Every structure is written in C-alpha cells, then in structure tokens.
Amino acid sequence: MTAIDIGLPALPARTPVRRRTRQIRVGDVPVGGGAPISVQTMTTTLTADVDATLRQIAEVTAAGCDIVRIAVPSQDDADALPAITAKSPIPVIADIHFQPRYVFAALDAGCAGVRVNPGNIKKFDDKVGEIAKAAGAAGVPIRIGVNAGSLDPRLLAKYGSVTPEALVESALWEASLFEEHGFTDLKIAVKHHDPVVMIAANRLLAERCDYPLHLGVTEAGPAFQGAIKSAVAFGILLAEGIGDTIRVSLSTSPVEQVKAGCHILSSLGLRPRKLEIVSCPGCGRLQVDIHRLASQVEAAFDGFPHPLRIAVMGCVVNGPGESREADLGVSCGNGKGQIYRHGQVIKTVPESNIVEALLDEALHLTSDLPTEGDQA
C-alpha cells in the first residue's frame, strides 16, 4: 500500500529481528521463514450453512484477514467443506476435534490447512501415520494446537496443572509423532488465557524447535479486556521476534478480531499501516468535546482506502505538534479548528465543519493515489 509522504524526516525503522523458522505454505500464504506475519480468525457461523459461512469469510477478508479457520464438528460440516474452499477468497483451515475422520474429509475437500488438538482426539496417536501420509500427499500443513482447555491428559497428570512446560511438552511430543513418519510441514500453537503463561510457553517453545508459531491468548475475553491481553502478549513476543501468524480471540465478531490483529501488527511496524487516528485523551484545558469529535472523524473515515495518519487534538499544548506530525490534523480551541496538511496550517474552520474539512483534504491529498484494490 502506498504511504503518504508528508515531507518530514522519517524515523529509523526498528522492526524486531525475527526468529529463524522453517516455512510452510497455507494455500498461497507463506508462514514462517521470514514471511510477513499473517492475521487469522475463525468463523462463527454454522459451517454447514455454506452461504452464511462464505459471507462471513468475505467480511473478514475485507477487514484484512489472511487465513480463516472454520469448525468441523459434524459430518454436515465436513460435507460443506468442498463448496466453501472452492469459493473462499482466502485459504481455509479446517478445525478438527474428537474425530480423526474429518481430517481426511478436509484434505479431500481442498482445505489449505488442518488444525488438530491431539489432547482431545480419541486414539490420535494411532492415526498419526495415516494423517501424515494423507497430508503429505496433499501438500497440506498441519497445525498442532495445544491450549489450557484441552491439554493432553497425560501431561496434565504429570505437571498437575496447565504450566508452560506442560503445554510445550505436549506440543513437541505430538510433533515428534509426525516427525517419526517424515512429516514436518507443521505449525505449532501453545495458547492460554493468561498472557503470562502464554508468553512463557511460547518463549520456551521458540528455544526448543524451529517450527513456525501461531500466537493466541485463547479465550481472551470481551473486546476491551481481550484486546488488551492479546496486545500485551503479542507485543512482547513479536518484539522478541517470536511469532509467525496471530489470531486475536475476542468475544466479539470475527471482523473485530481481524481489525485488532491488524492494528497490533501495524503498531509494531510489522504490517503497513492503514488509517490511523491520533487523538488526545482529554483534560481540563479542552475547549471541544474531543471524544465526540474523534468518534465523528473515525466514523467519517471508516473504510478509507489510504493509509493516512490523522491527528484530532483538543488544545494548543500538544495539538499543533501532533497535527504537524500527522498527514492531516486539526488543533481545536475557541470554537474553531486549525487544519494541518503536510505539516502546515492551511485553514481555520468552525468547530462544526472540522470533520467535513478533514475529509475534503484527505480526498484532495489522495486523489492521485491508487486504492488497495487497484494495486491488487
């Protein structure tokens, strides 16, 4: 995506040095081995409802999702997979629990990946050879997912609770079963609802293998709480170079999960930024309802196709500086707003016209730039 040059000195890039891993391919999306960190989510529709599932996949794709996972708990869901994979615009991973036969159905249906949780698949160890052979023949990677809710009972008994060591040992044990059959096209996830446990587990796992890692704070919670927990955990690990694909698990729509994931990556310089609104929290110096104004600007620019940074500031202390540093900005006071473009004041407008003025300037500034769809 084309960035907007506002004519100011660029800050030196300080993106993390990525952990070295082998690379797998989930459909046309590379994971690990230095590939860009991908964002995933999971559909919440009944998979057997093909139309509803495809609509939701289209929605998350538009929000920036790279890979989508769908649950396959029944034969009806398995039967729906061919129609879904044929029309999905992004690679589909089948999420399999309890029934190994659905793994083979997913491979036959053209799924780009399969997620298994060995801890809750009956007699999983006895099926590894067949699964490895079928996945290898299809060129489809397997994700081994271990989390607090379905840790291998043998490891739970050994450690007494869900510890980082238990999560990692379970994941590496199941990976070794695939390795015995010559299958190493694997991705591993060790997830926990507690960010501290999740961080420790992923650090330990990163030391003990070179498989690409899927990061997730599982059952993170409602949108506000869960986004904070995920951002903390992902931020720490990604800043250490750990993590190759992410899913923000929030009790909200998959679209919001994807948006949160994209924002986390762009905040770390690991994904090109899209629209970013810089706004002040408010204080006793304000002469404008900054919360309402920021919300109005956010709504007006919803879906804007260019990566602008827009500053919405409420007083003369930090307002001018932040507005100059943004692509576009407004510094408010006395019922008016000074509009900045390219770091310079270009006009002063009444408070009631601020949103319209910013939108007009944004359209003018980006009129000659291709949109994301045009670039594709």
Tab-separated table of C-alpha atoms in Angstrom:
chain	number	residue	atom	x	y	z
A	1	MET	CA	0.000	0.000	0.000
A	2	THR	CA	1.310	3.441	-0.903
A	3	ALA	CA	2.297	5.538	2.102
A	4	ILE	CA	1.662	9.273	2.218
A	5	ASP	CA	4.857	11.364	2.158
A	6	ILE	CA	4.247	14.397	4.343
A	7	GLY	CA	7.697	15.836	3.756
A	8	LEU	CA	9.003	15.341	7.296
A	9	PRO	CA	12.108	13.394	8.391
A	10	ALA	CA	11.418	9.678	8.622
A	11	LEU	CA	12.079	7.862	11.872
A	12	PRO	CA	14.580	4.985	11.646
A	13	ALA	CA	12.920	1.590	11.324
A	14	ARG	CA	13.201	-0.553	14.440
A	15	THR	CA	11.261	-3.643	13.489
A	16	PRO	CA	12.161	-6.733	15.527
A	17	VAL	CA	14.671	-9.280	14.289
A	18	ARG	CA	12.528	-12.295	13.503
A	19	ARG	CA	13.229	-15.731	14.905
A	20	ARG	CA	14.509	-18.113	12.222
A	21	THR	CA	11.995	-20.824	11.368
A	22	ARG	CA	11.230	-23.233	8.607
A	23	GLN	CA	8.478	-22.075	6.276
A	24	ILE	CA	5.156	-23.672	5.455
A	25	ARG	CA	2.505	-22.574	2.979
A	26	VAL	CA	-1.155	-22.338	3.886
A	27	GLY	CA	-2.579	-22.150	0.395
A	28	ASP	CA	-0.887	-19.128	-1.161
A	29	VAL	CA	0.076	-17.620	2.211
A	30	PRO	CA	3.626	-18.367	3.422
A	31	VAL	CA	4.000	-18.722	7.182
A	32	GLY	CA	7.370	-18.551	8.908
A	33	GLY	CA	10.785	-18.370	7.306
A	34	GLY	CA	10.729	-14.571	7.288
A	35	ALA	CA	7.308	-14.254	5.631
A	36	PRO	CA	5.065	-11.389	6.759
A	37	ILE	CA	3.114	-12.196	9.901
A	38	SER	CA	-0.372	-13.228	8.857
A	39	VAL	CA	-3.645	-12.483	10.619
A	40	GLN	CA	-6.202	-15.207	11.172
A	41	THR	CA	-9.659	-15.529	12.623
A	42	MET	CA	-12.341	-18.175	12.899
A	43	THR	CA	-15.863	-18.070	11.548
A	44	THR	CA	-18.755	-18.124	13.990
A	45	THR	CA	-21.365	-19.404	11.551
A	46	LEU	CA	-22.639	-22.951	11.308
A	47	THR	CA	-20.168	-24.356	8.801
A	48	ALA	CA	-22.884	-26.450	7.175
A	49	ASP	CA	-24.577	-23.154	6.238
A	50	VAL	CA	-22.356	-22.554	3.223
A	51	ASP	CA	-23.820	-19.191	2.206
A	52	ALA	CA	-23.574	-17.710	5.708
A	53	THR	CA	-20.031	-19.002	6.143
A	54	LEU	CA	-18.895	-17.584	2.810
A	55	ARG	CA	-20.478	-14.217	3.625
A	56	GLN	CA	-18.544	-14.064	6.864
A	57	ILE	CA	-15.336	-15.103	5.142
A	58	ALA	CA	-15.843	-12.255	2.669
A	59	GLU	CA	-16.327	-9.818	5.570
A	60	VAL	CA	-13.145	-10.841	7.372
A	61	THR	CA	-11.198	-10.793	4.110
A	62	ALA	CA	-12.271	-7.200	3.553
A	63	ALA	CA	-11.081	-6.379	7.079
A	64	GLY	CA	-7.573	-7.686	6.323
A	65	CYS	CA	-7.721	-11.362	7.257
A	66	ASP	CA	-5.146	-13.590	5.538
A	67	ILE	CA	-6.262	-17.055	6.639
A	68	VAL	CA	-9.613	-18.232	8.012
A	69	ARG	CA	-10.336	-21.233	10.205
A	70	ILE	CA	-13.707	-22.988	10.272
A	71	ALA	CA	-15.033	-25.521	12.739
A	72	VAL	CA	-15.828	-29.040	11.551
A	73	PRO	CA	-17.629	-30.764	14.441
A	74	SER	CA	-20.113	-32.816	12.373
A	75	GLN	CA	-20.487	-34.733	9.157
A	76	ASP	CA	-22.741	-31.988	7.758
A	77	ASP	CA	-19.919	-29.521	8.299
A	78	ALA	CA	-17.433	-31.828	6.629
A	79	ASP	CA	-19.781	-32.214	3.674
A	80	ALA	CA	-19.899	-28.413	3.273
A	81	LEU	CA	-16.125	-28.023	3.011
A	82	PRO	CA	-15.725	-28.517	-0.773
A	83	ALA	CA	-18.197	-25.735	-1.569
A	84	ILE	CA	-16.564	-23.389	0.940
A	85	THR	CA	-12.970	-23.977	-0.131
A	86	ALA	CA	-13.922	-23.587	-3.787
A	87	LYS	CA	-15.316	-20.073	-3.254
A	88	SER	CA	-13.328	-18.691	-0.328
A	89	PRO	CA	-11.074	-15.759	-1.337
A	90	ILE	CA	-8.519	-16.708	1.332
A	91	PRO	CA	-7.083	-20.061	2.463
A	92	VAL	CA	-9.333	-22.166	4.683
A	93	ILE	CA	-8.093	-24.183	7.657
A	94	ALA	CA	-10.355	-26.927	8.989
A	95	ASP	CA	-10.515	-27.050	12.778
A	96	ILE	CA	-10.828	-30.694	13.824
A	97	HIS	CA	-11.620	-32.054	17.275
A	98	PHE	CA	-12.544	-35.524	18.521
A	99	GLN	CA	-12.993	-37.257	15.116
A	100	PRO	CA	-9.897	-38.058	13.033
A	101	ARG	CA	-12.046	-38.955	10.018
A	102	TYR	CA	-12.838	-35.289	9.491
A	103	VAL	CA	-9.140	-34.639	8.909
A	104	PHE	CA	-9.270	-36.821	5.817
A	105	ALA	CA	-12.508	-35.173	4.704
A	106	ALA	CA	-10.850	-31.751	4.996
A	107	LEU	CA	-7.874	-32.879	2.928
A	108	ASP	CA	-10.152	-34.305	0.256
A	109	ALA	CA	-12.187	-31.068	0.241
A	110	GLY	CA	-9.191	-28.909	-0.639
A	111	CYS	CA	-8.617	-27.202	2.706
A	112	ALA	CA	-5.307	-25.330	2.792
A	113	GLY	CA	-4.540	-26.481	6.310
A	114	VAL	CA	-5.839	-28.614	9.147
A	115	ARG	CA	-5.747	-27.792	12.846
A	116	VAL	CA	-5.737	-30.679	15.297
A	117	ASN	CA	-5.634	-30.679	19.072
A	118	PRO	CA	-4.071	-34.013	19.972
A	119	GLY	CA	-5.259	-33.805	23.560
A	120	ASN	CA	-8.892	-34.316	22.639
A	121	ILE	CA	-8.771	-36.570	19.591
A	122	LYS	CA	-9.609	-40.120	20.558
A	123	LYS	CA	-6.752	-42.502	19.849
A	124	PHE	CA	-4.983	-39.705	17.981
A	125	ASP	CA	-1.569	-41.316	18.326
A	126	ASP	CA	-2.796	-44.347	16.399
A	127	LYS	CA	-3.909	-42.143	13.480
A	128	VAL	CA	-0.796	-40.001	13.072
A	129	GLY	CA	0.736	-42.179	10.389
A	130	GLU	CA	-2.387	-42.101	8.231
A	131	ILE	CA	-2.838	-38.363	8.722
A	132	ALA	CA	0.817	-37.643	7.931
A	133	LYS	CA	0.662	-39.718	4.758
A	134	ALA	CA	-2.550	-38.080	3.547
A	135	ALA	CA	-1.440	-34.537	4.402
A	136	GLY	CA	1.935	-35.096	2.795
A	137	ALA	CA	0.338	-36.372	-0.390
A	138	ALA	CA	-1.970	-33.348	-0.493
A	139	GLY	CA	0.794	-30.874	0.356
A	140	VAL	CA	-1.248	-29.561	3.261
A	141	PRO	CA	0.334	-28.382	6.539
A	142	ILE	CA	-0.920	-29.435	9.947
A	143	ARG	CA	-1.254	-27.078	12.879
A	144	ILE	CA	-0.813	-28.696	16.276
A	145	GLY	CA	-2.798	-26.641	18.733
A	146	VAL	CA	-2.485	-27.110	22.475
A	147	ASN	CA	-4.340	-24.952	24.973
A	148	ALA	CA	-5.362	-24.904	28.590
A	149	GLY	CA	-8.791	-26.349	27.939
A	150	SER	CA	-7.652	-29.454	26.125
A	151	LEU	CA	-4.163	-30.326	27.264
A	152	ASP	CA	-3.142	-33.937	26.711
A	153	PRO	CA	-4.414	-35.684	29.878
A	154	ARG	CA	-1.112	-37.488	30.300
A	155	LEU	CA	0.771	-34.207	30.602
A	156	LEU	CA	-1.866	-32.676	32.827
A	157	ALA	CA	-1.405	-35.584	35.219
A	158	LYS	CA	2.373	-35.239	35.074
A	159	TYR	CA	2.533	-31.499	35.819
A	160	GLY	CA	-0.570	-31.184	37.975
A	161	SER	CA	-1.768	-28.046	36.208
A	162	VAL	CA	-1.511	-26.243	32.877
A	163	THR	CA	2.037	-24.922	33.062
A	164	PRO	CA	4.150	-23.532	30.218
A	165	GLU	CA	6.271	-26.660	30.411
A	166	ALA	CA	3.212	-28.904	30.114
A	167	LEU	CA	1.926	-27.026	27.068
A	168	VAL	CA	5.286	-27.182	25.320
A	169	GLU	CA	5.951	-30.826	26.124
A	170	SER	CA	2.532	-31.794	24.818
A	171	ALA	CA	3.033	-29.886	21.564
A	172	LEU	CA	6.544	-31.211	20.949
A	173	TRP	CA	5.502	-34.769	21.751
A	174	GLU	CA	2.778	-34.686	19.137
A	175	ALA	CA	5.133	-33.015	16.659
A	176	SER	CA	7.586	-35.851	17.230
A	177	LEU	CA	4.901	-38.370	16.279
A	178	PHE	CA	4.563	-36.677	12.895
A	179	GLU	CA	8.349	-36.459	12.567
A	180	GLU	CA	8.581	-40.235	13.012
A	181	HIS	CA	6.611	-40.519	9.774
A	182	GLY	CA	8.773	-37.975	7.956
A	183	PHE	CA	6.173	-35.209	8.142
A	184	THR	CA	7.478	-31.807	9.273
A	185	ASP	CA	5.080	-29.455	7.487
A	186	LEU	CA	3.886	-28.283	10.887
A	187	LYS	CA	2.873	-25.116	12.682
A	188	ILE	CA	2.503	-25.090	16.469
A	189	ALA	CA	0.333	-23.082	18.846
A	190	VAL	CA	0.539	-23.163	22.641
A	191	LYS	CA	-2.239	-20.957	23.976
A	192	HIS	CA	-3.524	-19.930	27.364
A	193	HIS	CA	-5.999	-17.373	28.710
A	194	ASP	CA	-3.303	-15.942	30.986
A	195	PRO	CA	-0.856	-13.806	28.958
A	196	VAL	CA	1.982	-14.539	31.408
A	197	VAL	CA	1.639	-18.301	30.927
A	198	MET	CA	1.180	-17.903	27.173
A	199	ILE	CA	4.317	-15.728	26.862
A	200	ALA	CA	6.419	-18.155	28.901
A	201	ALA	CA	5.197	-21.137	26.876
A	202	ASN	CA	5.998	-19.519	23.547
A	203	ARG	CA	9.431	-18.401	24.680
A	204	LEU	CA	10.201	-21.946	25.782
A	205	LEU	CA	8.811	-23.412	22.568
A	206	ALA	CA	10.834	-20.983	20.452
A	207	GLU	CA	14.004	-22.224	22.142
A	208	ARG	CA	13.203	-25.867	21.504
A	209	CYS	CA	12.094	-26.001	17.872
A	210	ASP	CA	12.235	-24.144	14.572
A	211	TYR	CA	8.607	-24.638	13.584
A	212	PRO	CA	6.584	-21.506	12.802
A	213	LEU	CA	4.457	-20.446	15.755
A	214	HIS	CA	0.822	-19.361	15.852
A	215	LEU	CA	0.221	-16.860	18.653
A	216	GLY	CA	-3.021	-16.597	20.561
A	217	VAL	CA	-4.313	-15.721	24.009
A	218	THR	CA	-7.136	-18.203	23.962
A	219	GLU	CA	-10.495	-17.190	25.442
A	220	ALA	CA	-9.040	-13.704	25.915
A	221	GLY	CA	-12.432	-12.281	26.878
A	222	PRO	CA	-14.722	-9.435	25.798
A	223	ALA	CA	-13.466	-6.934	23.248
A	224	PHE	CA	-11.831	-4.386	25.552
A	225	GLN	CA	-10.252	-6.798	28.016
A	226	GLY	CA	-9.301	-9.355	25.401
A	227	ALA	CA	-7.708	-6.849	23.053
A	228	ILE	CA	-5.511	-5.536	25.862
A	229	LYS	CA	-4.439	-9.025	26.947
A	230	SER	CA	-3.691	-10.002	23.352
A	231	ALA	CA	-1.821	-6.789	22.581
A	232	VAL	CA	0.343	-7.196	25.673
A	233	ALA	CA	1.206	-10.826	24.950
A	234	PHE	CA	1.690	-10.392	21.212
A	235	GLY	CA	3.625	-7.162	21.645
A	236	ILE	CA	6.137	-8.746	23.992
A	237	LEU	CA	6.645	-11.873	21.867
A	238	LEU	CA	6.665	-10.142	18.490
A	239	ALA	CA	9.145	-7.562	19.805
A	240	GLU	CA	11.383	-10.534	20.632
A	241	GLY	CA	10.936	-11.890	17.092
A	242	ILE	CA	8.677	-14.743	18.215
A	243	GLY	CA	5.505	-15.440	16.234
A	244	ASP	CA	4.636	-16.043	12.587
A	245	THR	CA	0.838	-15.807	12.487
A	246	ILE	CA	-1.694	-14.477	15.003
A	247	ARG	CA	-5.332	-14.731	15.988
A	248	VAL	CA	-6.928	-12.319	18.455
A	249	SER	CA	-9.559	-14.391	20.271
A	250	LEU	CA	-12.241	-11.941	21.394
A	251	SER	CA	-15.861	-12.472	22.416
A	252	THR	CA	-16.955	-10.299	19.526
A	253	SER	CA	-17.301	-10.600	15.766
A	254	PRO	CA	-14.527	-12.128	13.671
A	255	VAL	CA	-14.239	-8.816	11.814
A	256	GLU	CA	-13.324	-7.037	15.048
A	257	GLN	CA	-10.816	-9.785	15.841
A	258	VAL	CA	-9.138	-9.198	12.486
A	259	LYS	CA	-9.094	-5.425	12.934
A	260	ALA	CA	-7.461	-5.845	16.337
A	261	GLY	CA	-4.817	-8.157	14.893
A	262	CYS	CA	-4.021	-5.801	12.049
A	263	HIS	CA	-3.725	-2.862	14.436
A	264	ILE	CA	-1.357	-4.783	16.707
A	265	LEU	CA	0.923	-5.630	13.798
A	266	SER	CA	0.881	-2.146	12.310
A	267	SER	CA	1.631	-0.638	15.730
A	268	LEU	CA	4.819	-2.716	15.823
A	269	GLY	CA	5.774	-1.846	12.255
A	270	LEU	CA	5.095	-5.421	11.161
A	271	ARG	CA	2.271	-4.582	8.751
A	272	PRO	CA	1.735	-1.488	6.610
A	273	ARG	CA	-0.490	0.935	8.455
A	274	LYS	CA	-3.910	1.839	7.200
A	275	LEU	CA	-5.953	4.722	8.544
A	276	GLU	CA	-4.688	5.804	11.965
A	277	ILE	CA	-6.325	8.408	14.162
A	278	VAL	CA	-4.136	10.124	16.743
A	279	SER	CA	-6.317	11.845	19.350
A	280	CYS	CA	-5.793	13.204	22.831
A	281	PRO	CA	-7.455	11.637	25.901
A	282	GLY	CA	-8.847	14.930	27.177
A	283	CYS	CA	-8.070	17.216	30.110
A	284	GLY	CA	-9.208	20.421	31.756
A	285	ARG	CA	-7.641	22.552	29.004
A	286	LEU	CA	-10.082	21.316	26.367
A	287	GLN	CA	-12.484	23.664	24.650
A	288	VAL	CA	-14.033	20.954	22.492
A	289	ASP	CA	-15.705	17.580	23.134
A	290	ILE	CA	-12.699	15.633	21.888
A	291	HIS	CA	-14.281	12.225	22.484
A	292	ARG	CA	-17.257	13.076	20.302
A	293	LEU	CA	-15.078	14.726	17.649
A	294	ALA	CA	-12.669	11.775	17.470
A	295	SER	CA	-15.609	9.385	17.122
A	296	GLN	CA	-17.086	11.504	14.338
A	297	VAL	CA	-13.776	11.555	12.469
A	298	GLU	CA	-13.397	7.795	12.903
A	299	ALA	CA	-16.897	7.211	11.523
A	300	ALA	CA	-16.355	9.589	8.592
A	301	PHE	CA	-13.149	7.802	7.573
A	302	ASP	CA	-14.415	4.257	8.097
A	303	GLY	CA	-13.261	2.225	5.092
A	304	PHE	CA	-10.993	4.972	3.738
A	305	PRO	CA	-8.679	3.164	1.289
A	306	HIS	CA	-5.397	5.009	2.008
A	307	PRO	CA	-3.012	4.826	4.995
A	308	LEU	CA	-3.420	8.324	6.380
A	309	ARG	CA	-2.471	9.381	9.891
A	310	ILE	CA	-4.979	11.954	11.153
A	311	ALA	CA	-4.437	13.915	14.383
A	312	VAL	CA	-7.522	15.123	16.253
A	313	MET	CA	-6.291	17.359	19.069
A	314	GLY	CA	-8.157	19.426	21.589
A	315	CYS	CA	-5.853	22.220	22.805
A	316	VAL	CA	-2.812	24.348	21.954
A	317	VAL	CA	-0.368	22.450	24.196
A	318	ASN	CA	0.096	19.233	22.223
A	319	GLY	CA	-2.279	19.977	19.372
A	320	PRO	CA	-0.020	21.875	16.952
A	321	GLY	CA	2.900	19.467	17.331
A	322	GLU	CA	0.835	16.317	16.862
A	323	SER	CA	-1.050	17.886	13.947
A	324	ARG	CA	2.206	18.780	12.199
A	325	GLU	CA	3.499	15.217	12.597
A	326	ALA	CA	0.392	13.687	11.022
A	327	ASP	CA	-0.612	13.556	7.376
A	328	LEU	CA	-3.650	15.637	8.285
A	329	GLY	CA	-4.550	17.176	11.596
A	330	VAL	CA	-6.745	19.568	13.498
A	331	SER	CA	-5.877	21.564	16.606
A	332	CYS	CA	-9.013	22.903	18.303
A	333	GLY	CA	-9.835	25.869	20.505
A	334	ASN	CA	-12.310	28.722	20.932
A	335	GLY	CA	-14.916	27.026	18.781
A	336	LYS	CA	-12.552	26.661	15.817
A	337	GLY	CA	-10.097	24.181	14.383
A	338	GLN	CA	-6.808	24.803	12.597
A	339	ILE	CA	-6.479	22.282	9.786
A	340	TYR	CA	-2.955	20.997	9.036
A	341	ARG	CA	-1.766	19.325	5.849
A	342	HIS	CA	1.837	18.335	5.158
A	343	GLY	CA	2.769	19.849	8.496
A	344	GLN	CA	1.430	23.303	7.646
A	345	VAL	CA	-1.707	25.181	8.706
A	346	ILE	CA	-3.852	25.546	5.595
A	347	LYS	CA	-7.117	26.894	7.005
A	348	THR	CA	-9.173	27.591	10.097
A	349	VAL	CA	-12.767	26.348	10.176
A	350	PRO	CA	-15.649	26.471	12.655
A	351	GLU	CA	-15.864	23.514	15.009
A	352	SER	CA	-18.997	22.293	13.239
A	353	ASN	CA	-17.077	21.998	9.942
A	354	ILE	CA	-13.984	20.168	11.188
A	355	VAL	CA	-14.976	16.663	10.079
A	356	GLU	CA	-16.055	17.838	6.632
A	357	ALA	CA	-12.838	19.843	6.218
A	358	LEU	CA	-10.632	16.875	7.148
A	359	LEU	CA	-12.483	14.566	4.784
A	360	ASP	CA	-12.235	17.079	1.921
A	361	GLU	CA	-8.500	17.495	2.459
A	362	ALA	CA	-7.993	13.725	2.667
A	363	LEU	CA	-9.754	13.212	-0.646
A	364	HIS	CA	-7.693	16.004	-2.204
A	365	LEU	CA	-4.439	14.644	-0.791
A	366	THR	CA	-5.044	11.095	-2.059
A	367	SER	CA	-6.897	11.802	-5.297
A	368	ASP	CA	-3.992	10.643	-7.481
A	369	LEU	CA	-3.139	7.541	-5.439
A	370	PRO	CA	-4.318	4.025	-6.369
A	371	THR	CA	-6.562	2.275	-3.894
A	372	GLU	CA	-5.635	-1.059	-2.346
A	373	GLY	CA	-7.962	-2.848	-4.761
A	374	ASP	CA	-6.409	-1.106	-7.766
A	375	GLN	CA	-2.942	-2.179	-6.648
A	376	ALA	CA	-4.020	-5.793	-6.363
